[in-house]
Structure formats: C-alpha cells, structure tokens
Coordinates of C-alpha atoms and ligand atoms in Angstrom, one line a residue:
M68 CA -16.1 19.3 -67.3
R69 CA -19.4 20.9 -66.2
H70 CA -22.7 19.1 -66.2
F71 CA -26.0 20.9 -66.7
A72 CA -29.6 19.7 -67.1
V73 CA -32.3 21.6 -68.8
I74 CA -35.8 20.3 -68.0
G75 CA -38.2 20.9 -70.9
S76 CA -37.4 21.0 -74.6
G77 CA -39.5 23.9 -75.7
P78 CA -38.2 27.3 -76.8
A79 CA -37.0 28.3 -73.4
G80 CA -35.2 25.1 -72.8
F81 CA -33.4 25.1 -76.2
Y82 CA -32.4 28.8 -75.9
T83 CA -30.9 28.0 -72.5
A84 CA -29.0 25.0 -73.8
E85 CA -27.8 27.1 -76.8
A86 CA -26.5 29.8 -74.4
L87 CA -24.8 27.3 -72.2
L88 CA -23.1 25.6 -75.2
K89 CA -21.9 29.1 -76.3
A90 CA -20.6 29.9 -72.8
Y91 CA -18.8 26.6 -72.2
G92 CA -17.7 25.3 -75.6
D93 CA -16.5 21.8 -75.1
Q94 CA -16.2 22.3 -71.3
A95 CA -19.8 21.3 -70.6
R96 CA -22.3 18.5 -71.2
I97 CA -25.9 19.6 -71.3
D98 CA -28.8 17.1 -71.0
I99 CA -32.2 18.4 -72.2
L100 CA -34.9 16.3 -70.7
D101 CA -38.6 16.1 -71.7
R102 CA -41.4 14.1 -70.2
L103 CA -42.6 13.3 -73.7
P104 CA -40.6 11.3 -76.3
V105 CA -40.7 14.2 -78.7
P106 CA -39.0 17.6 -78.5
Y107 CA -40.0 21.2 -79.0
G108 CA -42.8 21.6 -76.4
L109 CA -44.8 24.7 -77.3
I110 CA -43.6 24.7 -80.9
R111 CA -45.1 21.3 -81.5
F112 CA -48.1 21.4 -79.2
G113 CA -48.9 25.1 -78.7
V114 CA -48.2 27.0 -81.9
A115 CA -51.2 26.7 -84.3
P116 CA -50.9 24.0 -87.0
D117 CA -51.6 26.6 -89.7
H118 CA -48.7 28.8 -88.5
Q119 CA -45.9 26.6 -90.0
S120 CA -43.6 29.6 -90.5
I121 CA -43.4 30.1 -86.7
K122 CA -42.8 26.3 -86.2
A123 CA -39.7 26.6 -88.5
V124 CA -37.7 27.8 -85.5
A125 CA -37.4 24.1 -84.5
K126 CA -34.6 23.8 -87.1
R127 CA -32.5 26.1 -84.9
Y128 CA -33.3 23.9 -81.9
E129 CA -32.4 20.8 -83.8
K130 CA -28.9 22.3 -84.4
V131 CA -28.5 22.7 -80.7
A132 CA -29.6 19.1 -80.0
L133 CA -27.1 17.8 -82.6
E134 CA -24.2 19.7 -81.0
E135 CA -21.5 17.5 -79.4
G136 CA -22.0 18.8 -75.9
A137 CA -25.8 18.4 -75.9
R138 CA -28.1 15.4 -75.5
F139 CA -31.9 15.2 -75.8
L140 CA -33.5 12.7 -73.4
G141 CA -37.2 12.4 -73.9
N142 CA -39.7 10.2 -72.1
V143 CA -38.1 11.2 -68.8
H144 CA -40.3 12.8 -66.2
L145 CA -38.8 14.9 -63.5
G146 CA -40.6 14.3 -60.3
A147 CA -41.7 10.8 -61.3
D148 CA -38.7 9.0 -62.9
V149 CA -36.0 11.1 -61.2
S150 CA -36.3 13.6 -58.3
I151 CA -35.1 17.1 -58.3
E152 CA -32.8 16.2 -55.3
E153 CA -31.2 13.5 -57.5
M154 CA -30.8 15.9 -60.4
L155 CA -29.1 18.5 -58.2
S156 CA -26.7 15.9 -56.9
L157 CA -25.8 14.8 -60.4
Y158 CA -25.6 18.2 -62.2
D159 CA -23.9 21.5 -61.4
A160 CA -27.0 23.4 -62.2
V161 CA -30.6 22.4 -63.2
V162 CA -32.7 24.8 -65.3
L163 CA -36.5 24.3 -65.3
A164 CA -37.9 25.1 -68.7
T165 CA -41.2 23.3 -68.1
G166 CA -43.4 25.9 -69.6
A167 CA -47.0 26.4 -68.6
P168 CA -49.0 23.5 -70.1
H169 CA -51.9 23.5 -67.5
D170 CA -55.1 25.5 -67.9
R171 CA -56.1 28.1 -65.4
R172 CA -59.6 27.2 -64.3
L173 CA -62.4 29.7 -65.1
G174 CA -63.6 29.3 -61.5
I175 CA -67.3 29.9 -62.2
P176 CA -70.3 27.5 -61.6
G177 CA -70.6 24.9 -64.3
D178 CA -67.0 25.2 -65.5
D179 CA -66.7 21.4 -64.9
L180 CA -69.6 20.5 -67.3
P181 CA -68.8 18.4 -70.3
G182 CA -68.2 20.8 -73.2
V183 CA -66.2 23.3 -71.1
L184 CA -62.6 23.0 -72.1
G185 CA -59.4 24.9 -71.3
S186 CA -57.3 26.1 -74.3
A187 CA -54.4 23.8 -73.3
A188 CA -56.8 20.8 -73.8
F189 CA -58.4 22.1 -77.0
V190 CA -55.2 23.3 -78.5
G191 CA -53.5 20.1 -77.4
W192 CA -56.2 18.1 -79.1
Y193 CA -55.8 19.7 -82.5
N194 CA -52.0 19.7 -82.2
G195 CA -51.8 16.0 -81.3
H196 CA -50.6 16.3 -77.7
P197 CA -50.8 12.7 -76.3
D198 CA -52.6 13.9 -73.1
F199 CA -55.5 15.2 -75.2
A200 CA -55.7 12.8 -78.2
D201 CA -59.0 11.4 -76.8
L202 CA -60.6 14.7 -75.9
D203 CA -63.3 14.5 -78.5
P204 CA -64.6 18.1 -78.1
P205 CA -68.4 18.5 -78.8
L206 CA -68.6 20.1 -82.3
D207 CA -72.2 19.1 -82.9
G208 CA -73.9 22.3 -81.6
A209 CA -74.4 25.4 -83.7
A210 CA -72.5 27.8 -81.3
A211 CA -69.3 28.0 -79.4
A212 CA -68.0 30.6 -76.9
I213 CA -64.4 31.5 -76.4
I214 CA -63.4 33.3 -73.3
G215 CA -60.5 35.6 -73.3
N216 CA -59.1 38.3 -75.7
G217 CA -55.6 37.0 -76.3
N218 CA -53.8 35.3 -79.2
V219 CA -54.8 31.9 -78.0
A220 CA -58.5 32.9 -78.3
L221 CA -57.8 34.0 -81.9
D222 CA -56.1 30.6 -82.7
V223 CA -59.1 28.7 -81.3
A224 CA -61.6 30.9 -83.2
R225 CA -59.6 30.5 -86.5
I226 CA -59.2 26.8 -86.2
L227 CA -63.0 26.4 -85.5
S228 CA -63.7 28.5 -88.6
K229 CA -61.4 27.2 -91.3
T230 CA -62.6 25.1 -94.1
P231 CA -60.7 21.8 -94.9
A232 CA -59.0 23.6 -97.9
E233 CA -57.6 26.2 -95.5
F234 CA -55.7 23.6 -93.6
V235 CA -53.7 22.5 -96.6
G236 CA -50.0 23.0 -95.7
S237 CA -50.8 22.7 -91.9
D238 CA -49.9 19.8 -89.7
I239 CA -53.2 19.7 -87.9
V240 CA -53.6 16.0 -86.8
S241 CA -56.1 13.9 -88.8
H242 CA -58.4 13.3 -85.8
A243 CA -59.0 17.0 -85.5
F244 CA -59.0 17.7 -89.2
E245 CA -61.8 15.2 -89.7
A246 CA -63.8 16.2 -86.7
L247 CA -63.6 19.9 -87.6
G248 CA -64.6 19.1 -91.2
Q249 CA -67.9 17.7 -89.7
S250 CA -68.3 20.5 -87.3
A251 CA -71.8 22.1 -87.0
I252 CA -70.5 25.2 -85.3
R253 CA -71.6 28.4 -87.2
T254 CA -71.4 31.1 -84.5
I255 CA -68.3 31.6 -82.4
S256 CA -68.5 34.3 -79.8
I257 CA -65.2 35.7 -78.4
L258 CA -65.8 37.2 -75.0
G259 CA -63.6 39.9 -73.5
R260 CA -64.2 41.2 -70.0
R261 CA -62.8 44.5 -71.1
G262 CA -63.0 46.6 -74.3
P263 CA -61.5 46.7 -77.8
Q264 CA -58.5 48.9 -76.6
Q265 CA -57.7 46.4 -73.9
I266 CA -57.3 43.3 -76.0
A267 CA -54.1 41.2 -75.8
M268 CA -54.4 40.2 -79.5
T269 CA -51.5 41.1 -81.8
P270 CA -52.2 42.8 -85.2
K271 CA -51.0 40.1 -87.6
E272 CA -53.0 37.4 -85.8
L273 CA -56.1 39.5 -85.6
G274 CA -55.9 40.5 -89.2
E275 CA -56.0 36.9 -90.3
L276 CA -59.6 36.7 -89.2
G277 CA -60.5 39.1 -92.0
H278 CA -59.3 36.6 -94.6
L279 CA -61.2 33.4 -93.8
A280 CA -63.0 31.7 -96.6
D281 CA -66.2 30.9 -94.7
A282 CA -66.2 33.1 -91.6
Q283 CA -66.8 36.8 -91.1
P284 CA -65.6 38.6 -87.9
V285 CA -68.2 40.9 -86.5
V286 CA -67.6 43.8 -84.2
E287 CA -70.5 46.0 -82.8
P288 CA -69.6 49.6 -83.8
A289 CA -71.0 50.9 -80.5
D290 CA -68.4 48.9 -78.5
L291 CA -65.6 50.9 -80.1
P292 CA -64.3 54.0 -78.3
P293 CA -64.0 57.3 -80.2
V294 CA -61.3 57.0 -83.0
D295 CA -59.2 59.8 -81.6
T296 CA -58.6 57.9 -78.4
D297 CA -56.5 55.3 -80.4
A298 CA -53.7 57.9 -80.6
A299 CA -52.8 57.1 -77.0
L300 CA -52.2 53.4 -77.7
D301 CA -48.9 52.0 -78.6
P302 CA -48.4 51.4 -82.4
G303 CA -49.1 47.6 -82.2
Q304 CA -52.3 48.0 -80.2
R305 CA -53.4 50.8 -82.5
K306 CA -53.0 48.5 -85.4
S307 CA -55.0 45.8 -83.6
V308 CA -57.8 48.2 -82.8
G309 CA -57.7 49.3 -86.4
H310 CA -58.5 45.7 -87.5
L311 CA -61.5 45.7 -85.1
R312 CA -62.6 49.0 -86.6
D313 CA -62.4 47.5 -90.1
F314 CA -64.4 44.5 -89.0
A315 CA -67.0 46.8 -87.5
A316 CA -67.2 48.8 -90.8
A317 CA -67.2 45.8 -93.1
A318 CA -70.4 45.0 -95.1
D319 CA -72.2 41.9 -94.3
T320 CA -71.1 38.9 -96.4
A321 CA -72.9 35.7 -97.2
K322 CA -70.2 33.7 -95.4
P323 CA -71.9 30.9 -93.3
K324 CA -69.9 31.4 -90.1
R325 CA -69.8 34.4 -87.8
I326 CA -67.0 35.2 -85.3
L327 CA -68.7 37.7 -82.9
F328 CA -66.6 39.9 -80.7
D329 CA -68.5 40.3 -77.5
F330 CA -66.7 43.0 -75.5
F331 CA -67.4 44.1 -71.9
A332 CA -68.6 40.6 -71.2
R333 CA -67.8 38.6 -68.1
P334 CA -68.8 34.9 -67.8
L335 CA -70.8 34.2 -64.7
A336 CA -71.8 30.6 -65.1
V337 CA -72.1 27.7 -67.6
E338 CA -75.5 26.1 -67.5
G339 CA -76.9 22.9 -69.0
H340 CA -78.3 19.5 -68.3
G341 CA -75.3 17.2 -68.1
R342 CA -73.4 19.3 -70.6
A343 CA -72.8 22.9 -71.5
E344 CA -75.8 24.5 -73.1
R345 CA -75.4 28.2 -72.4
L346 CA -73.2 30.8 -70.9
V347 CA -74.6 33.3 -68.4
V348 CA -72.8 36.6 -69.0
E349 CA -72.7 39.9 -67.2
R350 CA -72.2 43.1 -69.0
T351 CA -69.2 45.1 -67.6
A352 CA -68.2 48.7 -67.6
L353 CA -64.6 49.8 -68.0
Q354 CA -63.3 51.7 -64.9
P355 CA -60.9 54.6 -65.0
D356 CA -58.1 52.3 -63.6
G357 CA -58.6 50.0 -66.6
T358 CA -60.4 47.2 -64.8
A359 CA -63.9 45.9 -65.6
E360 CA -66.8 46.0 -63.2
G361 CA -70.0 44.1 -63.5
T362 CA -73.0 46.3 -64.2
G363 CA -75.6 43.7 -63.0
E364 CA -77.1 43.4 -66.5
T365 CA -77.0 39.7 -67.6
Y366 CA -77.8 37.8 -70.7
L367 CA -77.4 34.3 -72.1
I368 CA -75.3 32.9 -75.0
P369 CA -76.5 29.5 -76.2
C370 CA -73.4 27.3 -76.8
S371 CA -72.5 23.7 -76.5
L372 CA -68.7 24.3 -76.5
V373 CA -66.9 26.7 -74.2
V374 CA -63.2 27.2 -74.6
S375 CA -61.5 29.3 -71.9
C376 CA -58.4 31.0 -73.2
I377 CA -57.5 32.9 -70.1
G378 CA -53.9 31.8 -69.5
Y379 CA -51.9 28.9 -68.2
A380 CA -50.1 27.6 -65.2
T381 CA -46.8 25.8 -64.7
P382 CA -47.2 22.3 -63.0
A383 CA -45.5 22.0 -59.6
I384 CA -42.6 19.6 -59.2
P385 CA -42.2 17.8 -55.9
G386 CA -39.3 19.3 -54.0
V387 CA -39.3 22.6 -55.9
P388 CA -40.8 25.8 -54.3
Y389 CA -44.1 26.7 -56.0
D390 CA -46.3 29.8 -55.9
D391 CA -49.9 28.7 -56.2
R392 CA -51.2 32.2 -56.7
L393 CA -48.9 32.9 -59.7
G394 CA -49.0 29.4 -61.0
R395 CA -45.2 29.2 -61.4
F396 CA -41.9 28.8 -59.6
P397 CA -41.0 31.8 -57.4
N398 CA -37.6 33.1 -58.5
E399 CA -35.4 36.1 -58.6
G400 CA -34.1 36.8 -62.0
G401 CA -34.6 33.2 -62.8
R402 CA -32.9 31.8 -59.7
I403 CA -35.2 29.6 -57.6
A404 CA -32.6 28.2 -55.1
D405 CA -29.0 27.2 -55.0
R406 CA -28.0 25.9 -58.5
L407 CA -31.7 25.7 -59.5
Y408 CA -33.2 28.1 -62.1
A409 CA -36.3 28.7 -64.1
V410 CA -36.6 30.1 -67.6
G411 CA -39.4 30.9 -70.0
W412 CA -43.0 30.6 -68.9
A413 CA -42.0 28.6 -65.8
R414 CA -40.0 31.7 -64.8
R415 CA -42.2 34.6 -66.0
G416 CA -45.7 33.2 -66.5
P417 CA -47.4 32.6 -69.8
T418 CA -46.6 35.9 -71.7
G419 CA -44.6 37.0 -74.6
T420 CA -43.6 35.5 -78.0
I421 CA -41.3 32.6 -78.7
G422 CA -38.4 35.0 -79.1
T423 CA -39.0 36.4 -75.6
N424 CA -37.6 33.2 -74.3
R425 CA -34.2 33.8 -75.9
P426 CA -32.9 36.6 -73.7
D427 CA -34.4 34.8 -70.7
G428 CA -32.3 31.7 -71.4
Y429 CA -29.2 33.7 -72.1
E430 CA -29.5 35.6 -68.9
V431 CA -29.8 32.5 -66.8
A432 CA -26.9 30.9 -68.7
E433 CA -24.8 34.0 -67.8
Q434 CA -25.6 33.6 -64.1
I435 CA -24.6 30.0 -64.3
A436 CA -21.4 30.8 -66.1
A437 CA -20.6 33.4 -63.4
L438 CA -21.0 30.8 -60.7
F439 CA -19.2 28.0 -62.5
P440 CA -16.4 29.6 -64.6
A441 CA -15.6 27.4 -67.7
D442 CA -12.0 27.0 -66.6
G443 CA -12.9 26.5 -62.9
A444 CA -12.3 23.3 -60.9
D445 CA -14.3 20.3 -61.7
S446 CA -17.2 19.7 -59.3
G447 CA -16.9 16.0 -59.5
R448 CA -20.6 15.6 -60.3
R449 CA -21.4 12.7 -62.6
G450 CA -24.0 14.4 -64.9
G451 CA -25.6 12.3 -67.6
E452 CA -23.7 9.1 -66.7
G453 CA -25.3 9.2 -63.3
L454 CA -28.7 9.9 -64.7
D455 CA -28.4 7.0 -67.1
A456 CA -27.6 4.7 -64.3
I457 CA -30.7 5.8 -62.3
L458 CA -33.0 5.6 -65.3
K459 CA -31.8 2.1 -66.1
L460 CA -32.3 1.0 -62.5
R461 CA -35.9 2.3 -62.7
G462 CA -36.7 0.6 -66.0
C463 CA -37.2 3.9 -67.8
D464 CA -37.0 4.0 -71.6
P465 CA -35.4 7.3 -72.5
V466 CA -35.6 8.6 -76.1
E467 CA -32.5 10.2 -77.6
F468 CA -32.4 12.7 -80.5
H469 CA -31.6 10.0 -83.1
D470 CA -34.7 8.1 -81.8
W471 CA -36.7 11.3 -82.3
Q472 CA -35.4 11.6 -85.8
K473 CA -36.8 8.1 -86.5
I474 CA -40.2 9.2 -85.1
E475 CA -40.0 12.4 -87.2
A476 CA -39.2 10.4 -90.4
A477 CA -42.3 8.2 -89.7
E478 CA -44.4 11.3 -89.2
V479 CA -43.2 12.9 -92.4
A480 CA -43.8 9.6 -94.3
A481 CA -47.4 9.4 -93.0
A482 CA -48.3 13.0 -93.9
R483 CA -51.6 13.8 -95.8
A484 CA -51.1 15.2 -99.2
G485 CA -49.8 18.8 -98.8
A486 CA -49.1 18.4 -95.1
P487 CA -45.6 18.5 -93.6
R488 CA -46.2 15.6 -91.2
E489 CA -48.9 13.4 -89.6
K490 CA -48.0 13.5 -85.9
L491 CA -48.0 10.4 -83.8
V492 CA -50.4 11.2 -81.0
R493 CA -49.7 8.3 -78.6
V494 CA -46.6 7.7 -76.5
E495 CA -46.7 4.0 -77.2
Q496 CA -46.8 4.6 -81.0
M497 CA -43.8 6.9 -80.6
L498 CA -41.8 4.4 -78.6
K499 CA -42.8 1.6 -81.0
V500 CA -41.5 3.5 -84.0
R501 CA -38.2 4.2 -82.4
H502 CA -37.8 0.5 -81.5
D503 CA -38.7 -0.7 -85.0
Ligands
LIG750 P1 -53.1 36.4 -72.8 O1 -52.4 37.1 -74.0 O2 -52.5 36.7 -71.4 O3 -54.6 36.7 -72.8 C1 -55.5 36.2 -71.8 C2 -56.8 36.8 -72.0 O4 -57.7 36.2 -71.0 C3 -56.9 38.3 -71.7 O5 -57.7 38.9 -72.6 C4 -57.5 38.4 -70.3 O6 -58.2 39.5 -70.0 C5 -58.4 37.2 -70.3 N1 -58.7 36.7 -69.0 C6 -57.9 36.3 -68.0 N2 -58.6 35.8 -67.0 C7 -59.9 35.9 -67.3 C8 -61.1 35.6 -66.6 N3 -61.1 35.1 -65.4 N4 -62.3 35.9 -67.3 C9 -62.3 36.4 -68.5 N5 -61.2 36.7 -69.2 C10 -60.0 36.5 -68.6 O7 -52.9 34.8 -72.9 P2 -53.0 33.8 -74.1 O8 -54.0 34.2 -75.2 O9 -53.2 32.5 -73.4 O10 -51.6 33.8 -74.8 C11 -50.4 33.5 -74.0 C12 -49.2 34.1 -74.7 O11 -48.9 33.4 -75.9 C13 -49.4 35.6 -75.0 O12 -48.2 36.2 -74.8 C14 -49.7 35.5 -76.5 O13 -49.4 36.6 -77.3 C15 -48.8 34.3 -76.9 N6 -49.3 33.7 -78.2 C16 -48.9 34.2 -79.3 C17 -49.3 33.7 -80.5 C18 -48.8 34.2 -81.8 O14 -48.0 35.1 -81.8 N7 -49.3 33.8 -83.0 C19 -50.3 32.7 -80.5 C20 -50.8 32.2 -79.3 C21 -50.3 32.8 -78.1 P3 -57.6 40.8 -69.2 O15 -56.7 41.5 -70.2 O16 -58.8 41.6 -68.9 O17 -56.9 40.2 -68.0

C-alpha cells in the first residue's frame, strides 16, 4: 500500500488526487488536507458567486473525495498542526496544492491606508472566506478604483456594479449582499498600466460588463490603437479588444453607474487623511518591448475604496524552500525536493483557468507513479493512521468529508430564496454544525 498526502483541496489538489487514484487503483491511500473545515479552495472562495456554472466542477471533486482510497481532512493546518518533516516521514510523497491566497502588495505610498484592499481580501469577503468575514470594506464613497487589467479586476468591478436582482441565483454571502445593496459607489475606475491590447481579461468575462442592468462600461476611443493592428492579436485577445471597441462606440445610457477603463495609468500613491481618499496616477506610454514607462504626467482619481487586483502569492510553509521574488515554491516540473511536489498556483504562480490545473496534477502524479510503482515494495510508512495519531495528540479537530456534507446541508437549508446556499463564514460555526 502507498500513502500520499495532498495539501490543499482546491482544483489543483483534487485533480492530483484524482490522477493518483487512477494511477494506483486500490493500491494507495490519499489524504487531502485543508486548513479550513470546508473543501474546494478557489472554487468556493475565489470563483465569483455569480459564476455558478464554473463552481459546478466541485461535483467532480466530490466524486474524488468519496472514492474508497481518498480521504478529506479539513481543519488541519500544515506548518502549524503538523510539520512538513512529519508529513514526509508518514507519507511516500507529499504534494503541495496550497494555491496562492495571499495578495501581492501594491508597494506604493499609502497602500496601507484603510480603504486599500487586495483582491484576495475583497473577493474573500464577498465569497464568505472566514479570514475576511469581518473586512467591512468602505462602500460609502461615490467612487472606487480597481488596479489591474485581469479577470479578477473584472469580477470586482462586476460585483460592485450589480443590482440585488442580478445576484439572484448566486451564492454571494448575505453580509456582502446587504452591504453592496446599500453601496454608494457610482463610479468604478479600472486602471491598466498598459493599453487595451495588453489586457489579461478574457472575452466572455469582459463581455459580461456590457449587459449589466445599472452600469455602463466606458472606454475612451482615443486609447484604442488602430483597428487594423488587432489582426496581429491571438483570436481570444482580438475578441476581448473587440468588446472594448464596442464599449467605446456605445451610446451613452442613463444607467446610474459607470465602469471607466483607464488605460496607460500607473498608480503612484494613495492619499487621504486616515483613509483612502484619492489615487495619484501617472500616465504611461507603451514601449516597443511592450512595457509601460511613466511619462511624468500625473492626475488624481478621487476614491474611497481601492482594490488592487495585481496577482497573488503562495504562503510559505516552514521547512519548505520558498522563492520570495516569485511568491511560490521553487520547483522543477513540480518537484520541489525528494518526495515533495507542488501543483497548481503553488507550482506555477497565479495564472490560467481552473482546467489548467488538471494536466498539472496529472503530470506530477505520473512522476510519483514512476518513482513508486503501484506493484513495488511497501515503504512501510504509516500514512493517515500516523497522521491521525499526531492530530489526536495535539488536540486537533479534523473535519472529514461526511462532516463537510453536514455543513453543506446546513448551508443549503439556510439559503436565501433563489440562492444555492448561504455559506457559513466562521470556522466555529462550521465546527459546531458538524458536531450537532
Ligand atoms: P492576471 O490575469 O495576472 O492580471 C493581473 C493584472 O495586474 C495585469 O493586468 C497586470 O498588468 C496588472 N499588474 C500587475 N502588477 C501590477 C502593478 N504593480 N501595478 C499595476 N498593475 C499591475 O491576474 P488576476 O486577474 O489576478 O487573475 C489570476 C488568474 O485567474 C488569471 O489566469 C485569470 O484569468 C484567472 N481568473 C479567471 C476568471 C474567469 O475565468 N472567470 C476569473 C478570475 C480569475 P501587466 O499585464 O502590465 O503585468
């Protein structure tokens, strides 16, 4: 029998577990750990609450968790409850699928003022992440600025713009639903340090902004490069830029909210007395090598909420090599060290779609299977039985998949009309439900 541990129960973790189960059949036991009592990581806490079709992939992960050889163990924190050295002594291989849940700092003066939030915090707040349930973002001002031109910036702009009716069918948590319903924000600026052809937004997600009940996306026609230069773009990017051209050409509507695309705009500082009041921005010019250079021309954007959507970092784990510059574990093809691997964003950094994690997990599972043939000699490691003993000794309270199913049932039962669930947002609540 082989024993493997996957740390993290988001997409990368579940695809790896799925691949290991396929490779080993009943010759392996796979423990999938998560520091939270609930599974699915990015699917639950990252994917926007109004993108339920994307979240449906959790059904596939559920199947994996219910397989004979797999076990979900939530509320177990690697590095706090159990060390990596202990895990490597218990399991034949350990795969880190810990994602990239930490915000990269903007690194400009004033980025620590109240009202300046990273997207992990803001997205975590509206998605019911226990770490951000008490965030209470300031929505009392008339304007917000979003920094970054990726899909997360789009998610944040859309969530700030939607009417309560547009959240029907979503699983946005009640605290965010109610706060957003009272929001005074009418102008949302999305700042990109480069231009329309350099955005990291995908067409489907960008197109959604054109169909909001109360908000109109606005693009300055002069920011758009000549139409014939779009021919050099890949088809997806051409489609995205096409949406921006449509926004630029659209007639002004009476919709009360504006989503302003501010291209060639680099934030220099956040200013304000005790809280964010305005953003100091420098106009940039695109260089032949595709980078943006400041032009020295500056201007102010009044805003009391700044959400930086500029990417994420993987948290370090004591005892595991870590690359501060890249914000993830250094690895070669997923291998960090002997019997220690990384998959997903912990391996590659925060890029790609949910599906990108699948080949990633399968590739690492193949490497593991080459090292430990399914019919090879038993390593004698104790696996989950040894982990259980350590956790018991330390007074930990692990949550298994059947416990999660109780939590899930409570969430479904508590759902607002038309919503699939009302997420529990506190770890204590989750643990209480499962003990009830
Ligand atoms: P992203 O796609 O890497 O975009 C990050 C953006 O931040 C880029 O526009 C980047 O500009 C900008 N940026 C980085 N550092 C900056 C700085 N210091 N100042 C100003 N701007 C800065 O990251 P993301 O939006 O966080 O998304 C992460 C991944 O999740 C992506 O692969 C994304 O497609 C995916 N995602 C998908 C969906 C969906 O499919 N519905 C939803 C959300 C996220 P430069 O290009 O100039 O570096």
